[in-house]
Amino acid sequence: MTGPALLSVEGVSVNLPTPRGNLRAVDRVDLSVGAGRTLGIVGESGCGKTMLSRAILQLLPKKAMLSGRVMFDGQDLVRLDRERLRKLRGRSLAVVFQDPMTSLNPVLTIGTQLIETLQEHLELDGQAAKLRSIELLTAVGIPAPEQRLMQYPHQLSGGMRQRVAIAIALSCEPKLLIADEPTTALDVTIQAQILDLLAREQRRRHMAMIIITHDLGVVAGRTDEVAVMYAGRVVERAPTHDLFKRMRMPYTEALLAAIPKIDAKPHTPLPAISGRPPDPTRPLKGCSFSPRCRYAWAQCQIEKPRLEDADSPGHQYACFRPLNTVAGVPA
Amino acid sequence: MMQPVSQPVSDDPLLRVENLVVEYPVGNKTVHAVSGVSLDIARGETLGLVGESGCGKSTLGRAVLQLRRPVSGKVLFDGQDLTEMQGDTLRRIRRRVQLIFQDPIASLNPRRRIGDIIAEPLVISGVRDAKKREQLVHDVLGAVGLDPQLVIGRLPHEFSGGQCQRICIARALVLNPEFIICDEPVSALDVSIRAQILNLLEEMKARYGLTLLFIAHDLAVVKAVSDRVAVMYLGRLCEVGPSEQLFAQPAHPYTALLIEAIPVPDPDVRPAESVAVGEPPSPIAPPSGCRFRTRCPRADQRCSDEVPELREVAPGQFVACHHPLIGAA
Ligand SMILES: Nc1ncnc2c1ncn2[C@@H]1O[C@H](COP(=O)(O)OP(=O)(O)OP(=O)(O)O)[C@@H](O)[C@H]1O
Ligand SMILES: Nc1ncnc2c1ncn2[C@@H]1O[C@H](COP(=O)(O)OP(=O)(O)OP(=O)(O)O)[C@@H](O)[C@H]1O
Ligand code: SF4
Ligand code: SF4
Ligand SMILES: [Mg+2]
Ligand SMILES: [Mg+2]
């Protein structure tokens, strides 16, 4: 890893009381991102990706219990008071959600929302804020930005709305942008545009970025490092190239195999992952993936594998029978 | 302008759509959702239909079933024109055609038990014998990989998205239809569950001898299950052809663009930079001539003057473009 991390998540757990009992949504996660770098977080629905990003942003549901540390730019966000947090979230820490309507206010025009954000956090006057808004909308590829300022979110297409949400998120030059499934609701062509846009702005601003997705295809060409989550835990973490070329976790392999490939022949059965993740209120004693893992053996049901270092730098995995190793399963 | 009736895939297609036009009035304007689409689906075939959000895929599917009456054009199902049918005749034929939707959870009644949800089409179509209904429900649940004992007494919210989609598929299959329109059946599902459902659809197709119209916006997903693929843009067909051929040598610039936009799970493949310029224009005022011209890198004057008609550029591959990527212009 180059340079000290801008963000480091240390031993973060999130527990939620539910009628069925305690739900451990995030389980002792360690992660870090440096300035100008992109981290991908991948995993299937319910594995805790959003809860983790909310834990970083200190935007958890009220009843949630958070433990661990979230060090951002030298301070622990978990211990920061509300006012300082609010300032930080507007300026240095920004977020884009899957559904742009969650970050946009439906009753205010695009212009009002952008201009207010700029005025509040950058203390620009009205005219300067307006000019800056137009610049931002242009930067995110919105045609006729002057006119868009007067429009309401519902008057825009899904792709346009996501661009506006990104423009607002970028407006105060954040140091870290968290994009939680920014393109899951969009078409493939628009998805490519939005991901390009994020990459471009990130390079330009030397911003750190976390892209959250359930699709390994989305992170392959666009991240420096990837963390794979399963049932609340990070089960594999590696520089992107290493992850794809020398994956160790059977779960990562299964996730990759399940994506329909454009060069496969029609009607080729897909290697699906059978079953589904365990009930998060009933954690398993052994490896959480064991009921679905084709390599599972007795030990996997009894003991939980710890996240351990692989022989390549920056690569970690939690598995008793890692792929591509002498001790584990031959690839 | 209308596109000619084209690409006959067999002398006796199960479904033939001819010059279908579907519009929606909004205020004093008109949404041109489907503007002269023609296609054939052979018995036992899966035709994939792809295109961006809003291009008219669902409208086409709904118009086939006459859930939205077309402005003009024909829908021949097993030789009979559905657009001319009303009431009971239509209802009887509709039983042979089923629809599966994108949002499996929303398409199940939250207050009814799974057993009743699946039995409902049987009740409506007059299967009086309760024992027989129960047997059919059990069989079909087993076929989609759910344990009938564990499932029938429960409510939809107790199931995951993937399980709800299995339930929807079971409900569509219980009447033993010949033709199923799958409208984005896996778009709302996770990658891992998506593969399970795609495999299930393939299995069910073989087992029940089904013909499928498979609608999606993801080309790789469509390719996985389709014999032929039709690409749609802003209410019109751009290209139709055998799946492999269409992916190996797309003839329409839009098809090529869609293929490029698919994220490839390989870090050595750099994502194509901004493959698609701009967004689709409004279907209220679609561009003249070729509707794709505002985003097409090959567009010229002719493209704005003349509507390109579908023509064959390779065996079985039809394209509506003045300057296709393969075949002479
Ligand atoms: N407000 C809440 N109260 C209780 N449990 C919740 C709440 N929100 C989420 N959960 C649970 O926490 C776990 C983690 O959910 P989370 O939303 O973080 O998953 P995710 O990985 O973001 O999934 P998706 O891909 O579907 O967005 C899940 O089991 C979920 O059901
Ligand atoms: N009931 C309606 N009234 C007015 N316009 C409609 C109606 N239904 C659909 N439309 C419009 O018709 C066009 C085609 O919509 P349709 O739902 O068929 O597209 P689609 O290809 O299925 O899109 P998606 O991928 O988002 O499902 C769109 O512009 C849409 O806004
Ligand atoms: S620890 Fe065992 S069950 Fe878990 S992923 Fe590795 S081999 Fe599979
Ligand atoms: S007809 Fe012209 S604008 Fe349309 S796709 Fe072909 S080249 Fe492009
Ligand atoms: Mg989420
Ligand atoms: Mg649709």
PDB file of N, CA, C and O in Angstrom, chain B residues 200-261:
ATOM      1  N   LEU B 200     -32.919 -22.420 -14.058  1.00  0.00           N
ATOM      2  CA  LEU B 200     -34.260 -22.960 -13.841  1.00  0.00           C
ATOM      3  C   LEU B 200     -35.146 -22.724 -15.075  1.00  0.00           C
ATOM      4  O   LEU B 200     -35.868 -23.633 -15.519  1.00  0.00           O
ATOM      5  N   LEU B 201     -35.076 -21.526 -15.627  1.00  0.00           N
ATOM      6  CA  LEU B 201     -35.892 -21.232 -16.811  1.00  0.00           C
ATOM      7  C   LEU B 201     -35.536 -22.166 -17.963  1.00  0.00           C
ATOM      8  O   LEU B 201     -36.406 -22.659 -18.686  1.00  0.00           O
ATOM      9  N   GLU B 202     -34.242 -22.418 -18.133  1.00  0.00           N
ATOM     10  CA  GLU B 202     -33.798 -23.319 -19.192  1.00  0.00           C
ATOM     11  C   GLU B 202     -34.339 -24.731 -18.962  1.00  0.00           C
ATOM     12  O   GLU B 202     -34.805 -25.390 -19.896  1.00  0.00           O
ATOM     13  N   GLU B 203     -34.271 -25.141 -17.715  1.00  0.00           N
ATOM     14  CA  GLU B 203     -34.759 -26.481 -17.364  1.00  0.00           C
ATOM     15  C   GLU B 203     -36.262 -26.605 -17.622  1.00  0.00           C
ATOM     16  O   GLU B 203     -36.737 -27.584 -18.176  1.00  0.00           O
ATOM     17  N   MET B 204     -37.006 -25.574 -17.190  1.00  0.00           N
ATOM     18  CA  MET B 204     -38.454 -25.600 -17.335  1.00  0.00           C
ATOM     19  C   MET B 204     -38.849 -25.583 -18.804  1.00  0.00           C
ATOM     20  O   MET B 204     -39.815 -26.202 -19.217  1.00  0.00           O
ATOM     21  N   LYS B 205     -38.057 -24.849 -19.577  1.00  0.00           N
ATOM     22  CA  LYS B 205     -38.338 -24.763 -20.998  1.00  0.00           C
ATOM     23  C   LYS B 205     -38.240 -26.155 -21.633  1.00  0.00           C
ATOM     24  O   LYS B 205     -39.121 -26.572 -22.392  1.00  0.00           O
ATOM     25  N   ALA B 206     -37.197 -26.877 -21.288  1.00  0.00           N
ATOM     26  CA  ALA B 206     -37.014 -28.211 -21.839  1.00  0.00           C
ATOM     27  C   ALA B 206     -38.098 -29.156 -21.328  1.00  0.00           C
ATOM     28  O   ALA B 206     -38.714 -29.894 -22.102  1.00  0.00           O
ATOM     29  N   ARG B 207     -38.354 -29.079 -20.043  1.00  0.00           N
ATOM     30  CA  ARG B 207     -39.289 -30.005 -19.429  1.00  0.00           C
ATOM     31  C   ARG B 207     -40.725 -29.821 -19.911  1.00  0.00           C
ATOM     32  O   ARG B 207     -41.452 -30.775 -20.121  1.00  0.00           O
ATOM     33  N   TYR B 208     -41.137 -28.549 -20.081  1.00  0.00           N
ATOM     34  CA  TYR B 208     -42.516 -28.284 -20.470  1.00  0.00           C
ATOM     35  C   TYR B 208     -42.657 -27.943 -21.951  1.00  0.00           C
ATOM     36  O   TYR B 208     -43.729 -27.552 -22.400  1.00  0.00           O
ATOM     37  N   GLY B 209     -41.579 -28.043 -22.698  1.00  0.00           N
ATOM     38  CA  GLY B 209     -41.623 -27.737 -24.127  1.00  0.00           C
ATOM     39  C   GLY B 209     -42.087 -26.322 -24.426  1.00  0.00           C
ATOM     40  O   GLY B 209     -42.926 -26.096 -25.287  1.00  0.00           O
ATOM     41  N   LEU B 210     -41.535 -25.361 -23.700  1.00  0.00           N
ATOM     42  CA  LEU B 210     -42.020 -23.985 -23.801  1.00  0.00           C
ATOM     43  C   LEU B 210     -41.368 -23.196 -24.934  1.00  0.00           C
ATOM     44  O   LEU B 210     -40.275 -23.522 -25.391  1.00  0.00           O
ATOM     45  N   THR B 211     -42.063 -22.163 -25.352  1.00  0.00           N
ATOM     46  CA  THR B 211     -41.508 -21.147 -26.227  1.00  0.00           C
ATOM     47  C   THR B 211     -41.393 -19.893 -25.370  1.00  0.00           C
ATOM     48  O   THR B 211     -42.305 -19.599 -24.606  1.00  0.00           O
ATOM     49  N   LEU B 212     -40.255 -19.174 -25.473  1.00  0.00           N
ATOM     50  CA  LEU B 212     -40.063 -18.029 -24.580  1.00  0.00           C
ATOM     51  C   LEU B 212     -39.736 -16.742 -25.327  1.00  0.00           C
ATOM     52  O   LEU B 212     -38.975 -16.749 -26.292  1.00  0.00           O
ATOM     53  N   LEU B 213     -40.319 -15.665 -24.829  1.00  0.00           N
ATOM     54  CA  LEU B 213     -39.829 -14.334 -25.194  1.00  0.00           C
ATOM     55  C   LEU B 213     -39.151 -13.824 -23.936  1.00  0.00           C
ATOM     56  O   LEU B 213     -39.798 -13.639 -22.901  1.00  0.00           O
ATOM     57  N   PHE B 214     -37.836 -13.639 -24.019  1.00  0.00           N
ATOM     58  CA  PHE B 214     -37.064 -13.307 -22.828  1.00  0.00           C
ATOM     59  C   PHE B 214     -36.567 -11.865 -22.930  1.00  0.00           C
ATOM     60  O   PHE B 214     -35.706 -11.555 -23.740  1.00  0.00           O
ATOM     61  N   ILE B 215     -37.156 -11.000 -22.114  1.00  0.00           N
ATOM     62  CA  ILE B 215     -36.840  -9.570 -22.173  1.00  0.00           C
ATOM     63  C   ILE B 215     -35.810  -9.215 -21.105  1.00  0.00           C
ATOM     64  O   ILE B 215     -35.955  -9.611 -19.947  1.00  0.00           O
ATOM     65  N   ALA B 216     -34.778  -8.471 -21.469  1.00  0.00           N
ATOM     66  CA  ALA B 216     -33.801  -8.008 -20.484  1.00  0.00           C
ATOM     67  C   ALA B 216     -33.002  -6.864 -21.071  1.00  0.00           C
ATOM     68  O   ALA B 216     -33.021  -6.641 -22.272  1.00  0.00           O
ATOM     69  N   HIS B 217     -32.299  -6.122 -20.204  1.00  0.00           N
ATOM     70  CA  HIS B 217     -31.433  -5.089 -20.776  1.00  0.00           C
ATOM     71  C   HIS B 217     -29.963  -5.511 -20.747  1.00  0.00           C
ATOM     72  O   HIS B 217     -29.113  -4.796 -21.231  1.00  0.00           O
ATOM     73  N   ASP B 218     -29.711  -6.683 -20.192  1.00  0.00           N
ATOM     74  CA  ASP B 218     -28.334  -7.157 -20.091  1.00  0.00           C
ATOM     75  C   ASP B 218     -28.056  -8.202 -21.169  1.00  0.00           C
ATOM     76  O   ASP B 218     -28.599  -9.302 -21.167  1.00  0.00           O
ATOM     77  N   LEU B 219     -27.191  -7.843 -22.105  1.00  0.00           N
ATOM     78  CA  LEU B 219     -26.931  -8.716 -23.250  1.00  0.00           C
ATOM     79  C   LEU B 219     -26.353 -10.076 -22.866  1.00  0.00           C
ATOM     80  O   LEU B 219     -26.685 -11.083 -23.475  1.00  0.00           O
ATOM     81  N   ALA B 220     -25.473 -10.102 -21.879  1.00  0.00           N
ATOM     82  CA  ALA B 220     -24.855 -11.372 -21.521  1.00  0.00           C
ATOM     83  C   ALA B 220     -25.904 -12.322 -20.948  1.00  0.00           C
ATOM     84  O   ALA B 220     -25.898 -13.523 -21.217  1.00  0.00           O
ATOM     85  N   VAL B 221     -26.827 -11.769 -20.189  1.00  0.00           N
ATOM     86  CA  VAL B 221     -27.913 -12.570 -19.629  1.00  0.00           C
ATOM     87  C   VAL B 221     -28.779 -13.125 -20.754  1.00  0.00           C
ATOM     88  O   VAL B 221     -29.124 -14.307 -20.780  1.00  0.00           O
ATOM     89  N   VAL B 222     -29.097 -12.270 -21.704  1.00  0.00           N
ATOM     90  CA  VAL B 222     -29.943 -12.686 -22.816  1.00  0.00           C
ATOM     91  C   VAL B 222     -29.259 -13.772 -23.647  1.00  0.00           C
ATOM     92  O   VAL B 222     -29.858 -14.773 -24.023  1.00  0.00           O
ATOM     93  N   LYS B 223     -27.970 -13.580 -23.870  1.00  0.00           N
ATOM     94  CA  LYS B 223     -27.270 -14.561 -24.685  1.00  0.00           C
ATOM     95  C   LYS B 223     -27.277 -15.943 -24.033  1.00  0.00           C
ATOM     96  O   LYS B 223     -27.353 -16.966 -24.716  1.00  0.00           O
ATOM     97  N   ALA B 224     -27.204 -15.953 -22.713  1.00  0.00           N
ATOM     98  CA  ALA B 224     -27.132 -17.227 -21.998  1.00  0.00           C
ATOM     99  C   ALA B 224     -28.339 -18.127 -22.265  1.00  0.00           C
ATOM    100  O   ALA B 224     -28.230 -19.339 -22.172  1.00  0.00           O
ATOM    101  N   VAL B 225     -29.483 -17.542 -22.586  1.00  0.00           N
ATOM    102  CA  VAL B 225     -30.686 -18.368 -22.716  1.00  0.00           C
ATOM    103  C   VAL B 225     -31.332 -18.341 -24.103  1.00  0.00           C
ATOM    104  O   VAL B 225     -32.267 -19.098 -24.349  1.00  0.00           O
ATOM    105  N   SER B 226     -30.871 -17.473 -25.009  1.00  0.00           N
ATOM    106  CA  SER B 226     -31.629 -17.261 -26.243  1.00  0.00           C
ATOM    107  C   SER B 226     -31.054 -17.958 -27.470  1.00  0.00           C
ATOM    108  O   SER B 226     -29.849 -18.041 -27.648  1.00  0.00           O
ATOM    109  N   ASP B 227     -31.966 -18.424 -28.332  1.00  0.00           N
ATOM    110  CA  ASP B 227     -31.558 -18.966 -29.624  1.00  0.00           C
ATOM    111  C   ASP B 227     -31.309 -17.829 -30.601  1.00  0.00           C
ATOM    112  O   ASP B 227     -30.372 -17.847 -31.381  1.00  0.00           O
ATOM    113  N   ARG B 228     -32.211 -16.861 -30.544  1.00  0.00           N
ATOM    114  CA  ARG B 228     -32.038 -15.669 -31.368  1.00  0.00           C
ATOM    115  C   ARG B 228     -32.224 -14.465 -30.472  1.00  0.00           C
ATOM    116  O   ARG B 228     -32.888 -14.543 -29.442  1.00  0.00           O
ATOM    117  N   VAL B 229     -31.656 -13.327 -30.913  1.00  0.00           N
ATOM    118  CA  VAL B 229     -31.764 -12.111 -30.120  1.00  0.00           C
ATOM    119  C   VAL B 229     -32.279 -10.980 -31.003  1.00  0.00           C
ATOM    120  O   VAL B 229     -31.868 -10.841 -32.160  1.00  0.00           O
ATOM    121  N   ALA B 230     -33.214 -10.209 -30.457  1.00  0.00           N
ATOM    122  CA  ALA B 230     -33.703  -9.017 -31.136  1.00  0.00           C
ATOM    123  C   ALA B 230     -33.283  -7.805 -30.313  1.00  0.00           C
ATOM    124  O   ALA B 230     -33.457  -7.790 -29.098  1.00  0.00           O
ATOM    125  N   VAL B 231     -32.702  -6.810 -30.974  1.00  0.00           N
ATOM    126  CA  VAL B 231     -32.256  -5.602 -30.277  1.00  0.00           C
ATOM    127  C   VAL B 231     -33.201  -4.467 -30.621  1.00  0.00           C
ATOM    128  O   VAL B 231     -33.499  -4.225 -31.789  1.00  0.00           O
ATOM    129  N   MET B 232     -33.674  -3.792 -29.594  1.00  0.00           N
ATOM    130  CA  MET B 232     -34.662  -2.748 -29.803  1.00  0.00           C
ATOM    131  C   MET B 232     -34.102  -1.406 -29.342  1.00  0.00           C
ATOM    132  O   MET B 232     -33.349  -1.345 -28.368  1.00  0.00           O
ATOM    133  N   TYR B 233     -34.468  -0.357 -30.042  1.00  0.00           N
ATOM    134  CA  TYR B 233     -34.063   0.986 -29.636  1.00  0.00           C
ATOM    135  C   TYR B 233     -35.205   1.949 -29.896  1.00  0.00           C
ATOM    136  O   TYR B 233     -35.698   2.041 -31.022  1.00  0.00           O
ATOM    137  N   LEU B 234     -35.635   2.619 -28.842  1.00  0.00           N
ATOM    138  CA  LEU B 234     -36.659   3.651 -28.962  1.00  0.00           C
ATOM    139  C   LEU B 234     -37.842   3.221 -29.847  1.00  0.00           C
ATOM    140  O   LEU B 234     -38.203   3.910 -30.785  1.00  0.00           O
ATOM    141  N   GLY B 235     -38.408   2.081 -29.533  1.00  0.00           N
ATOM    142  CA  GLY B 235     -39.633   1.667 -30.201  1.00  0.00           C
ATOM    143  C   GLY B 235     -39.480   0.899 -31.496  1.00  0.00           C
ATOM    144  O   GLY B 235     -40.465   0.460 -32.070  1.00  0.00           O
ATOM    145  N   ARG B 236     -38.242   0.747 -31.962  1.00  0.00           N
ATOM    146  CA  ARG B 236     -38.040   0.019 -33.223  1.00  0.00           C
ATOM    147  C   ARG B 236     -37.018  -1.095 -33.056  1.00  0.00           C
ATOM    148  O   ARG B 236     -36.151  -1.018 -32.193  1.00  0.00           O
ATOM    149  N   LEU B 237     -37.102  -2.069 -33.944  1.00  0.00           N
ATOM    150  CA  LEU B 237     -36.079  -3.115 -33.946  1.00  0.00           C
ATOM    151  C   LEU B 237     -34.853  -2.623 -34.714  1.00  0.00           C
ATOM    152  O   LEU B 237     -34.976  -2.049 -35.791  1.00  0.00           O
ATOM    153  N   CYS B 238     -33.670  -2.862 -34.129  1.00  0.00           N
ATOM    154  CA  CYS B 238     -32.431  -2.511 -34.824  1.00  0.00           C
ATOM    155  C   CYS B 238     -31.898  -3.713 -35.564  1.00  0.00           C
ATOM    156  O   CYS B 238     -31.376  -3.619 -36.648  1.00  0.00           O
ATOM    157  N   GLU B 239     -31.973  -4.840 -34.872  1.00  0.00           N
ATOM    158  CA  GLU B 239     -31.292  -6.010 -35.394  1.00  0.00           C
ATOM    159  C   GLU B 239     -31.897  -7.268 -34.798  1.00  0.00           C
ATOM    160  O   GLU B 239     -32.294  -7.273 -33.643  1.00  0.00           O
ATOM    161  N   VAL B 240     -31.977  -8.317 -35.613  1.00  0.00           N
ATOM    162  CA  VAL B 240     -32.406  -9.628 -35.138  1.00  0.00           C
ATOM    163  C   VAL B 240     -31.493 -10.656 -35.755  1.00  0.00           C
ATOM    164  O   VAL B 240     -31.176 -10.564 -36.941  1.00  0.00           O
ATOM    165  N   GLY B 241     -31.095 -11.654 -34.955  1.00  0.00           N
ATOM    166  CA  GLY B 241     -30.266 -12.701 -35.541  1.00  0.00           C
ATOM    167  C   GLY B 241     -29.970 -13.802 -34.553  1.00  0.00           C
ATOM    168  O   GLY B 241     -30.265 -13.667 -33.363  1.00  0.00           O
ATOM    169  N   PRO B 242     -29.382 -14.897 -35.046  1.00  0.00           N
ATOM    170  CA  PRO B 242     -29.000 -15.997 -34.163  1.00  0.00           C
ATOM    171  C   PRO B 242     -28.013 -15.476 -33.113  1.00  0.00           C
ATOM    172  O   PRO B 242     -27.108 -14.706 -33.445  1.00  0.00           O
ATOM    173  N   SER B 243     -28.192 -15.895 -31.845  1.00  0.00           N
ATOM    174  CA  SER B 243     -27.425 -15.309 -30.738  1.00  0.00           C
ATOM    175  C   SER B 243     -25.931 -15.224 -31.001  1.00  0.00           C
ATOM    176  O   SER B 243     -25.337 -14.152 -30.929  1.00  0.00           O
ATOM    177  N   GLU B 244     -25.320 -16.368 -31.301  1.00  0.00           N
ATOM    178  CA  GLU B 244     -23.865 -16.364 -31.401  1.00  0.00           C
ATOM    179  C   GLU B 244     -23.371 -15.440 -32.489  1.00  0.00           C
ATOM    180  O   GLU B 244     -22.423 -14.683 -32.322  1.00  0.00           O
ATOM    181  N   GLN B 245     -24.058 -15.519 -33.615  1.00  0.00           N
ATOM    182  CA  GLN B 245     -23.685 -14.718 -34.772  1.00  0.00           C
ATOM    183  C   GLN B 245     -23.791 -13.227 -34.464  1.00  0.00           C
ATOM    184  O   GLN B 245     -22.906 -12.448 -34.785  1.00  0.00           O
ATOM    185  N   LEU B 246     -24.886 -12.863 -33.811  1.00  0.00           N
ATOM    186  CA  LEU B 246     -25.115 -11.465 -33.492  1.00  0.00           C
ATOM    187  C   LEU B 246     -24.033 -10.919 -32.555  1.00  0.00           C
ATOM    188  O   LEU B 246     -23.608  -9.778 -32.677  1.00  0.00           O
ATOM    189  N   PHE B 247     -23.579 -11.751 -31.628  1.00  0.00           N
ATOM    190  CA  PHE B 247     -22.547 -11.297 -30.705  1.00  0.00           C
ATOM    191  C   PHE B 247     -21.172 -11.308 -31.356  1.00  0.00           C
ATOM    192  O   PHE B 247     -20.339 -10.469 -31.077  1.00  0.00           O
ATOM    193  N   ALA B 248     -20.957 -12.269 -32.239  1.00  0.00           N
ATOM    194  CA  ALA B 248     -19.654 -12.371 -32.885  1.00  0.00           C
ATOM    195  C   ALA B 248     -19.477 -11.254 -33.907  1.00  0.00           C
ATOM    196  O   ALA B 248     -18.398 -10.687 -34.050  1.00  0.00           O
ATOM    197  N   GLN B 249     -20.543 -10.940 -34.634  1.00  0.00           N
ATOM    198  CA  GLN B 249     -20.431  -9.891 -35.654  1.00  0.00           C
ATOM    199  C   GLN B 249     -21.710  -9.052 -35.693  1.00  0.00           C
ATOM    200  O   GLN B 249     -22.526  -9.190 -36.590  1.00  0.00           O
ATOM    201  N   PRO B 250     -21.831  -8.151 -34.703  1.00  0.00           N
ATOM    202  CA  PRO B 250     -23.015  -7.286 -34.699  1.00  0.00           C
ATOM    203  C   PRO B 250     -23.021  -6.427 -35.955  1.00  0.00           C
ATOM    204  O   PRO B 250     -21.967  -5.975 -36.402  1.00  0.00           O
ATOM    205  N   ALA B 251     -24.200  -6.227 -36.523  1.00  0.00           N
ATOM    206  CA  ALA B 251     -24.289  -5.422 -37.734  1.00  0.00           C
ATOM    207  C   ALA B 251     -24.742  -4.003 -37.427  1.00  0.00           C
ATOM    208  O   ALA B 251     -24.438  -3.072 -38.151  1.00  0.00           O
ATOM    209  N   HIS B 252     -25.476  -3.824 -36.353  1.00  0.00           N
ATOM    210  CA  HIS B 252     -26.007  -2.505 -36.026  1.00  0.00           C
ATOM    211  C   HIS B 252     -25.092  -1.796 -35.025  1.00  0.00           C
ATOM    212  O   HIS B 252     -24.665  -2.410 -34.050  1.00  0.00           O
ATOM    213  N   PRO B 253     -24.786  -0.509 -35.260  1.00  0.00           N
ATOM    214  CA  PRO B 253     -23.918   0.219 -34.334  1.00  0.00           C
ATOM    215  C   PRO B 253     -24.421   0.169 -32.884  1.00  0.00           C
ATOM    216  O   PRO B 253     -23.625   0.117 -31.956  1.00  0.00           O
ATOM    217  N   TYR B 254     -25.734   0.143 -32.702  1.00  0.00           N
ATOM    218  CA  TYR B 254     -26.262   0.103 -31.342  1.00  0.00           C
ATOM    219  C   TYR B 254     -25.975  -1.242 -30.678  1.00  0.00           C
ATOM    220  O   TYR B 254     -25.642  -1.308 -29.495  1.00  0.00           O
ATOM    221  N   THR B 255     -26.108  -2.313 -31.429  1.00  0.00           N
ATOM    222  CA  THR B 255     -25.787  -3.631 -30.874  1.00  0.00           C
ATOM    223  C   THR B 255     -24.333  -3.665 -30.426  1.00  0.00           C
ATOM    224  O   THR B 255     -24.001  -4.134 -29.329  1.00  0.00           O
ATOM    225  N   ALA B 256     -23.454  -3.122 -31.285  1.00  0.00           N
ATOM    226  CA  ALA B 256     -22.031  -3.112 -30.961  1.00  0.00           C
ATOM    227  C   ALA B 256     -21.780  -2.340 -29.672  1.00  0.00           C
ATOM    228  O   ALA B 256     -21.012  -2.761 -28.810  1.00  0.00           O
ATOM    229  N   LEU B 257     -22.483  -1.231 -29.539  1.00  0.00           N
ATOM    230  CA  LEU B 257     -22.329  -0.400 -28.356  1.00  0.00           C
ATOM    231  C   LEU B 257     -22.794  -1.143 -27.088  1.00  0.00           C
ATOM    232  O   LEU B 257     -22.143  -1.099 -26.043  1.00  0.00           O
ATOM    233  N   LEU B 258     -23.912  -1.841 -27.206  1.00  0.00           N
ATOM    234  CA  LEU B 258     -24.399  -2.600 -26.051  1.00  0.00           C
ATOM    235  C   LEU B 258     -23.396  -3.672 -25.652  1.00  0.00           C
ATOM    236  O   LEU B 258     -23.166  -3.915 -24.467  1.00  0.00           O
ATOM    237  N   ILE B 259     -22.813  -4.323 -26.637  1.00  0.00           N
ATOM    238  CA  ILE B 259     -21.849  -5.381 -26.338  1.00  0.00           C
ATOM    239  C   ILE B 259     -20.628  -4.789 -25.625  1.00  0.00           C
ATOM    240  O   ILE B 259     -20.143  -5.328 -24.641  1.00  0.00           O
ATOM    241  N   GLU B 260     -20.170  -3.638 -26.118  1.00  0.00           N
ATOM    242  CA  GLU B 260     -19.009  -2.996 -25.498  1.00  0.00           C
ATOM    243  C   GLU B 260     -19.257  -2.570 -24.060  1.00  0.00           C
ATOM    244  O   GLU B 260     -18.326  -2.498 -23.265  1.00  0.00           O
ATOM    245  N   ALA B 261     -20.501  -2.238 -23.761  1.00  0.00           N
ATOM    246  CA  ALA B 261     -20.809  -1.695 -22.430  1.00  0.00           C
ATOM    247  C   ALA B 261     -20.867  -2.761 -21.340  1.00  0.00           C
ATOM    248  O   ALA B 261     -20.902  -2.441 -20.161  1.00  0.00           O
TER     249      ALA B 261
END
